[in-house]
Structure formats: structure tokens, C-alpha cells
mmCIF file of C-alpha atoms in Angstrom:
data_model
loop_
_atom_site.group_PDB
_atom_site.id
_atom_site.type_symbol
_atom_site.label_atom_id
_atom_site.label_comp_id
_atom_site.label_asym_id
_atom_site.label_seq_id
_atom_site.Cartn_x
_atom_site.Cartn_y
_atom_site.Cartn_z
ATOM 1 C CA UNK I 15 12.341 -10.774 -11.599
ATOM 2 C CA UNK I 16 11.142 -13.406 -9.167
ATOM 3 C CA UNK I 17 7.664 -14.225 -7.695
ATOM 4 C CA UNK I 18 8.306 -13.949 -3.824
ATOM 5 C CA UNK I 19 5.928 -14.491 -0.823
ATOM 6 C CA UNK I 20 6.118 -13.696 2.799
ATOM 7 C CA UNK I 21 3.269 -13.256 5.783
ATOM 8 C CA UNK I 22 2.049 -10.200 7.401
ATOM 9 C CA UNK I 23 1.624 -9.990 11.220
ATOM 10 C CA UNK I 24 -2.013 -11.684 10.680
ATOM 11 C CA UNK I 25 -0.463 -14.723 8.829
ATOM 12 C CA UNK I 26 -1.912 -13.623 5.222
ATOM 13 C CA UNK I 27 0.335 -14.308 2.544
ATOM 14 C CA UNK I 28 1.548 -11.508 0.594
ATOM 15 C CA UNK I 29 2.321 -11.698 -3.242
ATOM 16 C CA UNK I 30 5.390 -10.025 -4.542
ATOM 17 C CA UNK I 31 7.893 -9.610 -7.227
ATOM 18 C CA UNK I 32 11.595 -9.138 -6.652
ATOM 19 C CA UNK I 33 13.842 -7.706 -9.135
ATOM 20 C CA UNK I 34 17.073 -8.209 -8.031
ATOM 21 C CA UNK I 35 20.402 -6.556 -8.373
ATOM 22 C CA UNK I 36 24.271 -7.138 -6.891
ATOM 23 C CA UNK I 37 23.536 -3.930 -4.728
ATOM 24 C CA UNK I 38 22.560 -4.520 -1.242
ATOM 25 C CA UNK I 39 19.787 -1.398 -1.676
ATOM 26 C CA UNK I 40 16.138 -1.770 -2.089
ATOM 27 C CA UNK I 41 13.038 0.075 -3.192
ATOM 28 C CA UNK I 42 9.778 -0.970 -1.627
ATOM 29 C CA UNK I 43 6.965 0.147 -3.849
ATOM 30 C CA UNK I 44 3.646 0.967 -2.387
ATOM 31 C CA UNK I 45 0.513 1.038 -4.724
ATOM 32 C CA UNK I 46 -2.611 3.014 -4.256
ATOM 33 C CA UNK I 47 -6.071 2.511 -3.143
ATOM 34 C CA UNK I 48 -7.619 -0.781 -4.740
ATOM 35 C CA UNK I 49 -4.884 -1.356 -7.049
ATOM 36 C CA UNK I 50 -1.728 -3.754 -7.098
ATOM 37 C CA UNK I 51 1.600 -4.251 -7.450
ATOM 38 C CA UNK I 52 1.892 -3.367 -11.064
ATOM 39 C CA UNK I 53 -0.294 -0.307 -10.871
ATOM 40 C CA UNK I 54 -1.634 -0.561 -14.338
ATOM 41 C CA UNK I 55 2.076 -1.064 -15.818
ATOM 42 C CA UNK I 56 3.640 1.625 -14.104
ATOM 43 C CA UNK I 57 5.303 0.158 -11.086
ATOM 44 C CA UNK I 58 6.461 -2.619 -13.673
ATOM 45 C CA UNK I 59 8.287 0.320 -15.760
ATOM 46 C CA UNK I 60 9.747 1.853 -12.762
ATOM 47 C CA UNK I 61 10.796 -1.395 -10.891
ATOM 48 C CA UNK I 62 12.665 -2.227 -14.534
ATOM 49 C CA UNK I 63 14.149 1.105 -14.780
ATOM 50 C CA UNK I 64 15.128 1.308 -11.086
ATOM 51 C CA UNK I 65 17.012 -2.296 -11.501
ATOM 52 C CA UNK I 66 18.759 -1.219 -14.591
ATOM 53 C CA UNK I 67 20.054 1.606 -12.251
ATOM 54 C CA UNK I 68 21.625 -0.995 -9.844
ATOM 55 C CA UNK I 69 18.877 -0.981 -7.095
ATOM 56 C CA UNK I 70 16.901 -4.187 -5.852
ATOM 57 C CA UNK I 71 13.113 -3.268 -5.885
ATOM 58 C CA UNK I 72 9.949 -5.353 -4.351
ATOM 59 C CA UNK I 73 6.964 -4.603 -5.589
ATOM 60 C CA UNK I 74 4.045 -6.619 -3.402
ATOM 61 C CA UNK I 75 0.194 -6.505 -3.444
ATOM 62 C CA UNK I 76 -1.137 -5.325 -0.367
ATOM 63 C CA UNK I 77 -3.505 -7.841 1.638
ATOM 64 C CA UNK I 78 -7.015 -7.806 -0.229
ATOM 65 C CA UNK I 79 -5.062 -6.945 -3.380
ATOM 66 C CA UNK I 80 -3.930 -8.525 -6.515
ATOM 67 C CA UNK I 81 -2.594 -12.123 -5.873
ATOM 68 C CA UNK I 82 -2.228 -11.389 -2.058
ATOM 69 C CA UNK I 83 -4.673 -13.405 -0.062
ATOM 70 C CA UNK I 84 -8.231 -11.744 0.617
ATOM 71 C CA UNK I 85 -8.759 -9.229 3.029
ATOM 72 C CA UNK I 86 -10.784 -6.181 3.970
ATOM 73 C CA UNK I 87 -8.780 -3.036 2.965
ATOM 74 C CA UNK I 88 -7.790 -0.690 5.895
ATOM 75 C CA UNK I 89 -5.067 1.740 6.593
ATOM 76 C CA UNK I 90 -4.326 -0.052 9.512
ATOM 77 C CA UNK I 91 -3.815 -3.370 7.767
ATOM 78 C CA UNK I 92 -1.882 -1.478 5.024
ATOM 79 C CA UNK I 93 0.742 -0.329 7.570
ATOM 80 C CA UNK I 94 0.907 -3.806 8.902
ATOM 81 C CA UNK I 95 1.831 -5.301 5.543
ATOM 82 C CA UNK I 96 4.234 -2.907 4.470
ATOM 83 C CA UNK I 97 5.888 -3.360 8.112
ATOM 84 C CA UNK I 98 6.137 -7.241 6.878
ATOM 85 C CA UNK I 99 7.816 -6.251 3.584
ATOM 86 C CA UNK I 100 10.449 -3.956 5.674
ATOM 87 C CA UNK I 101 11.038 -7.005 7.829
ATOM 88 C CA UNK I 102 11.257 -9.377 4.669
ATOM 89 C CA UNK I 103 13.735 -7.398 3.000
ATOM 90 C CA UNK I 104 15.842 -6.893 6.146
ATOM 91 C CA UNK I 105 15.877 -10.684 6.815
ATOM 92 C CA UNK I 106 17.170 -11.495 3.149
ATOM 93 C CA UNK I 107 20.320 -8.854 4.086
ATOM 94 C CA UNK I 108 19.182 -5.606 2.365
ATOM 95 C CA UNK I 109 21.096 -3.033 4.675
ATOM 96 C CA UNK I 110 19.519 0.351 2.889
ATOM 97 C CA UNK I 111 16.073 0.483 2.129
ATOM 98 C CA UNK I 112 14.062 2.986 0.239
ATOM 99 C CA UNK I 113 10.082 3.578 0.073
ATOM 100 C CA UNK I 114 8.211 4.324 -3.091
ATOM 101 C CA UNK I 115 4.694 4.873 -2.437
ATOM 102 C CA UNK I 116 1.817 6.502 -4.629
ATOM 103 C CA UNK I 117 -1.174 7.727 -3.513
ATOM 104 C CA UNK I 118 -2.767 5.996 -0.600
ATOM 105 C CA UNK I 119 0.860 4.325 -0.878
ATOM 106 C CA UNK I 120 2.461 7.061 0.216
ATOM 107 C CA UNK I 121 0.442 7.452 3.516
ATOM 108 C CA UNK I 122 1.413 4.055 4.470
ATOM 109 C CA UNK I 123 4.895 4.930 3.680
ATOM 110 C CA UNK I 124 5.092 8.069 5.933
ATOM 111 C CA UNK I 125 3.687 5.701 9.015
ATOM 112 C CA UNK I 126 6.076 2.863 8.493
ATOM 113 C CA UNK I 127 8.920 5.568 8.693
ATOM 114 C CA UNK I 128 11.738 4.488 10.805
ATOM 115 C CA UNK I 129 15.344 5.299 10.881
ATOM 116 C CA UNK I 130 15.870 2.363 8.815
ATOM 117 C CA UNK I 131 14.538 3.580 5.856
ATOM 118 C CA UNK I 132 17.083 5.645 3.720
ATOM 119 C CA UNK I 133 14.752 7.624 1.764
ATOM 120 C CA UNK I 134 11.389 8.066 0.842
ATOM 121 C CA UNK I 135 9.805 9.146 -2.636
ATOM 122 C CA UNK I 136 6.222 9.829 -2.862
ATOM 123 C CA UNK I 137 3.927 10.526 -5.563
ATOM 124 C CA UNK I 138 0.285 11.909 -5.645
ATOM 125 C CA UNK I 139 1.251 11.916 -1.519
ATOM 126 C CA UNK I 140 -1.720 11.583 0.524
ATOM 127 C CA UNK I 141 -0.799 13.517 3.471
ATOM 128 C CA UNK I 142 -3.662 15.264 4.945
ATOM 129 C CA UNK I 143 -7.337 14.279 5.272
ATOM 130 C CA UNK I 144 -9.476 13.890 2.146
ATOM 131 C CA UNK I 145 -13.250 14.184 2.335
ATOM 132 C CA UNK I 146 -14.492 12.583 -0.331
ATOM 133 C CA UNK I 147 -18.422 12.100 -1.627
ATOM 134 C CA UNK I 148 -18.423 8.571 -2.026
ATOM 135 C CA UNK I 149 -21.560 8.240 -3.804
ATOM 136 C CA UNK I 150 -19.936 9.656 -6.767
ATOM 137 C CA UNK I 151 -17.330 6.990 -6.624
ATOM 138 C CA UNK I 152 -19.322 3.968 -5.957
ATOM 139 C CA UNK I 153 -22.740 2.693 -7.396
ATOM 140 C CA UNK I 154 -25.759 2.804 -5.342
ATOM 141 C CA UNK I 155 -25.768 -1.040 -5.323
ATOM 142 C CA UNK I 156 -22.299 -0.649 -3.429
ATOM 143 C CA UNK I 157 -23.363 2.134 -1.168
ATOM 144 C CA UNK I 158 -26.275 -0.345 -0.127
ATOM 145 C CA UNK I 159 -23.686 -3.121 0.523
ATOM 146 C CA UNK I 160 -21.638 -0.575 2.622
ATOM 147 C CA UNK I 161 -24.625 0.364 4.857
ATOM 148 C CA UNK I 162 -25.766 -3.408 5.110
ATOM 149 C CA UNK I 163 -22.309 -5.673 5.331
ATOM 150 C CA UNK I 164 -19.787 -2.960 6.451
ATOM 151 C CA UNK I 165 -17.673 -3.164 3.021
ATOM 152 C CA UNK I 166 -17.994 -2.651 -0.977
ATOM 153 C CA UNK I 167 -17.108 -4.971 -3.315
ATOM 154 C CA UNK I 168 -14.792 -3.518 -6.022
ATOM 155 C CA UNK I 169 -14.214 -5.551 -9.270
ATOM 156 C CA UNK I 170 -10.439 -5.441 -10.562
ATOM 157 C CA UNK I 171 -9.911 -7.481 -13.401
ATOM 158 C CA UNK I 172 -10.991 -11.279 -12.185
ATOM 159 C CA UNK I 173 -10.630 -10.211 -8.470
ATOM 160 C CA UNK I 174 -12.870 -8.653 -5.804
ATOM 161 C CA UNK I 175 -11.401 -6.248 -3.621
ATOM 162 C CA UNK I 176 -13.628 -5.349 -0.559
ATOM 163 C CA UNK I 177 -13.051 -1.998 1.107
ATOM 164 C CA UNK I 178 -14.184 -2.160 4.886
ATOM 165 C CA UNK I 179 -16.118 0.940 6.040
ATOM 166 C CA UNK I 180 -13.018 1.855 8.096
ATOM 167 C CA UNK I 181 -10.824 2.693 4.779
ATOM 168 C CA UNK I 182 -13.479 5.263 3.620
ATOM 169 C CA UNK I 183 -13.106 6.666 6.863
ATOM 170 C CA UNK I 184 -9.479 6.245 7.204
ATOM 171 C CA UNK I 185 -9.063 8.926 4.145
ATOM 172 C CA UNK I 186 -11.087 11.610 6.213
ATOM 173 C CA UNK I 187 -8.832 10.475 9.766
ATOM 174 C CA UNK I 188 -5.488 11.523 7.875
ATOM 175 C CA UNK I 189 -3.630 13.881 10.584
ATOM 176 C CA UNK I 190 -1.130 15.913 8.791
ATOM 177 C CA UNK I 191 0.401 17.343 12.457
ATOM 178 C CA UNK I 192 0.605 13.633 13.572
ATOM 179 C CA UNK I 193 2.616 12.605 10.051
ATOM 180 C CA UNK I 194 4.952 15.097 10.358
ATOM 181 C CA UNK I 195 5.613 14.526 14.393
ATOM 182 C CA UNK I 196 5.857 10.825 13.584
ATOM 183 C CA UNK I 197 8.501 11.724 11.030
ATOM 184 C CA UNK I 198 10.561 14.464 12.699
ATOM 185 C CA UNK I 199 10.773 12.546 15.895
ATOM 186 C CA UNK I 200 12.295 9.417 14.191
ATOM 187 C CA UNK I 201 14.478 11.599 11.935
#
């Protein structure tokens, strides 16, 4: 495994781990909401297994998460980050690209699909609108911060992740029919 960095269109540095193999095929793994490239060790195990099976793998932190540059989380920014990851691996000569998305990462994968993508594996797929009562997930102080500052600060290990108000709205705005049309129009 080799640590790598690349930039998104906003010139933020995204951090990742590249598990190389001799194949010209690569799997890009996309973590879920407020997580990181390790996904509590699950992505590490999967990346190692994929590599042993002959695939190269890129796991990376979306902007605002893990070791990538700070940013407020929104779905649009994550889509930009994945497009940047696809460009990064393409520039390294990978000809066949697969996407592996977990939870919110699955929605990002669907929004980034192009014929260049050979396949997608989506776990815990978020393919339609989700209406959450955010008061059940965040503290009163965090909800107050949202009202006053437009974001919520979530502690993940030694890192603060800033969840933009838009990201919380993004969960409700996922349009299943639009995702289906995007995918089938490109397929």
C-alpha cells in the first residue's frame, strides 16, 4: 500500500491509499457519511482482499474527512471529489475502473457513472430520499450550531468534520428517478 494525494477541482488535497497490482483494472472505494477511507477497518480489509485477487484499489478520504483537506461536507463536493479520483487513476494509466460505494458513497458513485466505469458495487445503497429527524442523531448543541452557523461539527477521532446544512438537505433531495435516468442514459 502506498499513500497518495491528488487534488479536486477546488484545489483541495485529497488523501488516499493505493493498493497496486499488475492489472490495468482498479477499484475506487467511496466511504459513507462522515467516515473515512478506512471505514472502521472494513475498507482496509476489502482493499487487501481485492489486491490479493489481482485488482489495484484506491481508497480515499472525501474532502473534509480523514486526512484530506478541511471542507464542509455536501453531496456536490463529494461528487466532485470522486470525479477527481477517477481522473487521477486515469492519468496513472488504469483502463478499467470499478466503483465501490458504501451508504452515501453509493449515491456519489451513481452520480459519477459514465461509460468509462466498468462496474459498480453498492452496499447500503442510498438510492432514494431519506428523511431523518436530525435531532435524534445530533446533540442539542450541534443543532444550535446548525441554526447559528449553517453547519454541524462532528468529532471523528482527533478530527472535526463539518457537516454543511446542505448535506443534511441532500439526503432528502435524492431523486431516484433522476439517478435511474442518469445511469440508463449513459449506459
